[in-house]
Amino acid sequence: MASLFKDPSKISVYRDRRFPGTQEEFDETLQNSTTVYVGNMSFYTTEEQVYELFSRAGEIKKIIMGLDKNTKTPCGFCFILYYSREDAEDSVKYISGTILDDRPIRVDFDWGFQEGRQWGRGKSGGQVRDEYRTDYDPGRGGYGKLVQKE
Ligand code: GTA
């Protein structure tokens, strides 16, 4: 069956500022990658829960939990490395938007895990977008980090 993800411009809206290559190289890497990124996770979701849900799309090689660089605790995202491209595509197609720990999670293709990418890049140590949040989100430590500082 033809892949649903032939058009690289539609494959992911996220562009990692730290990818060491051109846009063309980034797009090509995404087309072939067997790694996915999972966002909007609860801080309390465990690696075991992630394994249980994501192994429905295929055999998992490795899970890397995203961590706050100061506290070293989960900060709401992770990377999942599959063995096969087809399983990674199924994960994006069927698991993205489903509910994990009462939250709709987002599954996105990723260019590949590198040491260092597990850490939140926000000034506070967590994820960047978490700092700008103005809502109260109990699954993510209450208010966003910038609001908490006010
Ligand atoms: N494959 O969607 C993704 C994705 N995200 C969101 C993060 N990662 C992702 N990977 C894929 N798809 O390894 C990866 C990163 C890194 C790890 C942690 O997760 O590659 P991060 O979330 O802490 O930081 O990364 P990231 O990704 O660099 O920041 P983000 O959230 O995209 O923000 C980008 C820029 O927009 C920043 O300059 C920030 O200042 C600005 N920004 C973000 N949100 C807001 C907002 N609400 N208001 C104003 N500015 C904002």
Coordinates of C-alpha atoms and ligand atoms in Angstrom, one line a residue:
M1 CA 0.0 0.0 0.0
A2 CA 1.3 3.5 -0.8
S3 CA 2.4 5.5 2.2
L4 CA 0.1 8.2 3.5
F5 CA 3.1 10.3 4.3
K6 CA 4.6 10.9 0.9
D7 CA 4.4 14.7 1.0
P8 CA 7.1 15.9 3.4
S9 CA 5.5 19.3 3.9
K10 CA 2.6 17.5 5.6
I11 CA 4.5 15.0 7.6
S12 CA 5.2 17.3 10.6
V13 CA 4.7 21.0 11.4
Y14 CA 7.4 20.9 14.0
R15 CA 10.9 21.8 12.9
D16 CA 13.7 21.2 15.4
R17 CA 15.9 24.3 15.5
R18 CA 18.8 22.0 16.5
F19 CA 18.7 19.6 13.5
P20 CA 22.2 19.9 12.0
G21 CA 21.2 20.0 8.3
T22 CA 19.1 21.7 5.6
Q23 CA 15.3 21.7 5.4
E24 CA 15.6 19.1 2.6
E25 CA 17.7 16.8 4.7
F26 CA 15.3 17.3 7.6
D27 CA 12.3 16.3 5.4
E28 CA 14.1 13.3 4.0
T29 CA 15.1 12.1 7.5
L30 CA 11.5 12.4 8.7
Q31 CA 10.3 10.3 5.7
N32 CA 12.4 7.4 6.8
S33 CA 12.7 7.7 10.5
T34 CA 11.4 5.0 12.8
T35 CA 11.3 7.4 15.8
V36 CA 8.2 9.2 17.0
Y37 CA 7.8 12.1 19.5
V38 CA 4.9 12.1 21.9
G39 CA 3.7 15.4 23.3
N40 CA 1.0 16.6 25.7
M41 CA 1.7 13.8 28.2
S42 CA 0.9 14.1 31.9
F43 CA 4.0 14.5 34.1
Y44 CA 2.7 11.4 36.0
T45 CA 2.6 9.0 33.1
T46 CA 5.1 6.2 33.4
E47 CA 7.3 4.5 30.9
E48 CA 5.4 1.3 31.5
Q49 CA 2.1 3.0 30.5
V50 CA 3.8 4.4 27.4
Y51 CA 5.1 0.9 26.6
E52 CA 1.7 -0.7 27.0
L53 CA -0.1 1.8 24.7
F54 CA 2.6 2.2 22.0
S55 CA 3.4 -1.5 21.6
R56 CA 0.0 -1.8 20.1
A57 CA 1.4 -0.2 16.9
G58 CA 4.5 -2.6 16.9
E59 CA 7.5 -3.8 18.6
I60 CA 9.4 -1.1 20.5
K61 CA 13.2 -0.9 20.5
K62 CA 13.5 1.9 23.2
I63 CA 11.5 4.5 25.0
I64 CA 13.2 7.7 26.2
M65 CA 11.2 9.8 28.6
G66 CA 11.6 13.6 28.3
L67 CA 12.9 15.0 31.6
D68 CA 13.1 18.4 33.3
K69 CA 16.8 19.3 33.1
N70 CA 16.8 20.6 36.7
T71 CA 14.6 18.2 38.6
K72 CA 15.3 15.1 36.3
T73 CA 11.6 14.2 36.5
P74 CA 9.2 13.6 33.5
C75 CA 8.1 16.9 31.9
G76 CA 5.4 15.7 29.5
F77 CA 7.0 14.2 26.4
C78 CA 8.9 11.2 25.2
F79 CA 10.6 9.6 22.2
I80 CA 9.7 6.1 21.0
L81 CA 12.1 4.1 18.8
Y82 CA 10.4 1.4 16.7
Y83 CA 12.2 -1.2 14.7
S84 CA 10.1 -0.6 11.6
R85 CA 9.0 2.4 9.6
E86 CA 5.5 0.9 9.2
D87 CA 5.0 0.6 12.9
A88 CA 6.1 4.3 13.4
E89 CA 3.5 5.3 10.8
D90 CA 0.8 3.2 12.5
S91 CA 1.7 4.9 15.7
V92 CA 1.2 8.4 14.2
K93 CA -2.0 7.3 12.3
Y94 CA -3.8 5.4 15.1
I95 CA -2.4 6.5 18.5
S96 CA -2.1 10.2 18.0
G97 CA -5.2 11.9 19.5
T98 CA -6.0 9.0 21.8
I99 CA -6.3 9.5 25.5
L100 CA -3.5 8.6 27.9
D101 CA -4.0 9.4 31.6
D102 CA -7.0 11.6 30.6
R103 CA -5.1 13.6 28.1
P104 CA -5.2 13.6 24.3
I105 CA -1.6 12.9 23.3
R106 CA 0.1 14.1 20.1
V107 CA 2.3 11.7 18.2
D108 CA 4.7 13.2 15.6
F109 CA 7.4 11.9 13.4
D110 CA 10.8 12.7 14.7
W111 CA 14.2 13.0 13.0
G112 CA 15.9 10.7 15.5
F113 CA 17.0 10.6 19.1
Q114 CA 20.4 12.1 20.0
E115 CA 21.9 12.3 23.5
G116 CA 20.7 15.6 25.0
R117 CA 17.3 15.7 23.3
Q118 CA 15.6 14.1 26.3
W119 CA 15.9 17.4 28.3
G120 CA 13.3 20.1 28.3
R121 CA 14.7 23.3 26.6
G122 CA 12.8 25.8 28.6
K123 CA 14.5 28.3 30.9
S124 CA 12.9 26.7 33.9
G125 CA 14.1 23.2 32.9
G126 CA 10.8 21.9 31.5
Q127 CA 9.4 22.1 28.0
V128 CA 9.4 25.5 26.3
R129 CA 5.7 25.5 25.5
D130 CA 4.9 24.7 29.1
E131 CA 6.4 28.0 30.2
Y132 CA 4.0 30.0 28.1
R133 CA 0.9 28.1 29.3
T134 CA -1.6 30.3 31.2
D135 CA -4.2 27.6 32.1
Y136 CA -4.2 25.5 35.3
D137 CA -3.3 22.0 34.3
P138 CA -3.0 19.6 37.3
G139 CA -1.5 16.8 35.1
R140 CA 1.4 19.3 34.3
G141 CA 2.2 20.8 37.7
G142 CA -0.6 23.4 37.8
Y143 CA 0.0 26.8 36.1
G144 CA 2.7 27.3 33.5
K145 CA 6.1 28.2 34.8
L146 CA 6.0 31.9 33.8
V147 CA 2.7 32.4 35.5
Q148 CA 3.9 30.7 38.6
K149 CA 6.8 33.2 38.8
E150 CA 4.5 36.2 38.7
Ligands
GTA1 N1 9.4 15.5 16.7 O1 6.4 18.6 18.1 C1 7.5 18.1 18.2 C2 8.4 18.4 19.3 N2 8.3 19.3 20.3 C3 7.3 20.3 20.6 C4 9.5 19.2 21.1 N3 10.3 18.2 20.5 C5 9.6 17.7 19.4 N4 9.9 16.7 18.5 C6 9.1 16.5 17.5 N5 7.9 17.1 17.4 O2 14.4 17.3 21.8 C7 11.5 17.7 21.1 C8 12.7 18.8 20.9 C9 13.6 18.4 22.1 C10 12.6 18.0 23.2 C11 12.2 19.1 24.2 O3 11.4 17.6 22.5 O4 13.3 18.6 19.7 P1 11.1 21.5 24.0 O5 9.7 21.3 23.7 O6 11.5 21.8 25.4 O7 11.7 22.7 23.1 O8 12.0 20.3 23.5 P2 11.5 23.1 21.6 O9 10.9 21.9 20.8 O10 12.7 23.6 21.1 O11 10.4 24.3 21.7 P3 9.0 24.6 21.1 O12 8.0 24.2 22.1 O13 8.8 24.1 19.7 O14 9.1 26.2 21.0 C12 9.7 26.7 19.8 C13 9.8 28.3 19.9 O15 8.5 28.9 20.0 C14 10.6 28.7 21.0 O16 11.6 29.6 20.6 C15 9.7 29.4 22.0 O17 10.2 30.6 22.5 C16 8.5 29.7 21.1 N6 7.2 29.4 21.8 C17 6.7 28.2 22.0 N7 5.5 28.2 22.6 C18 5.2 29.6 22.7 C19 4.0 30.3 23.2 N8 2.9 29.6 23.6 N9 4.0 31.6 23.1 C20 5.1 32.3 22.6 N10 6.2 31.6 22.2 C21 6.2 30.3 22.2

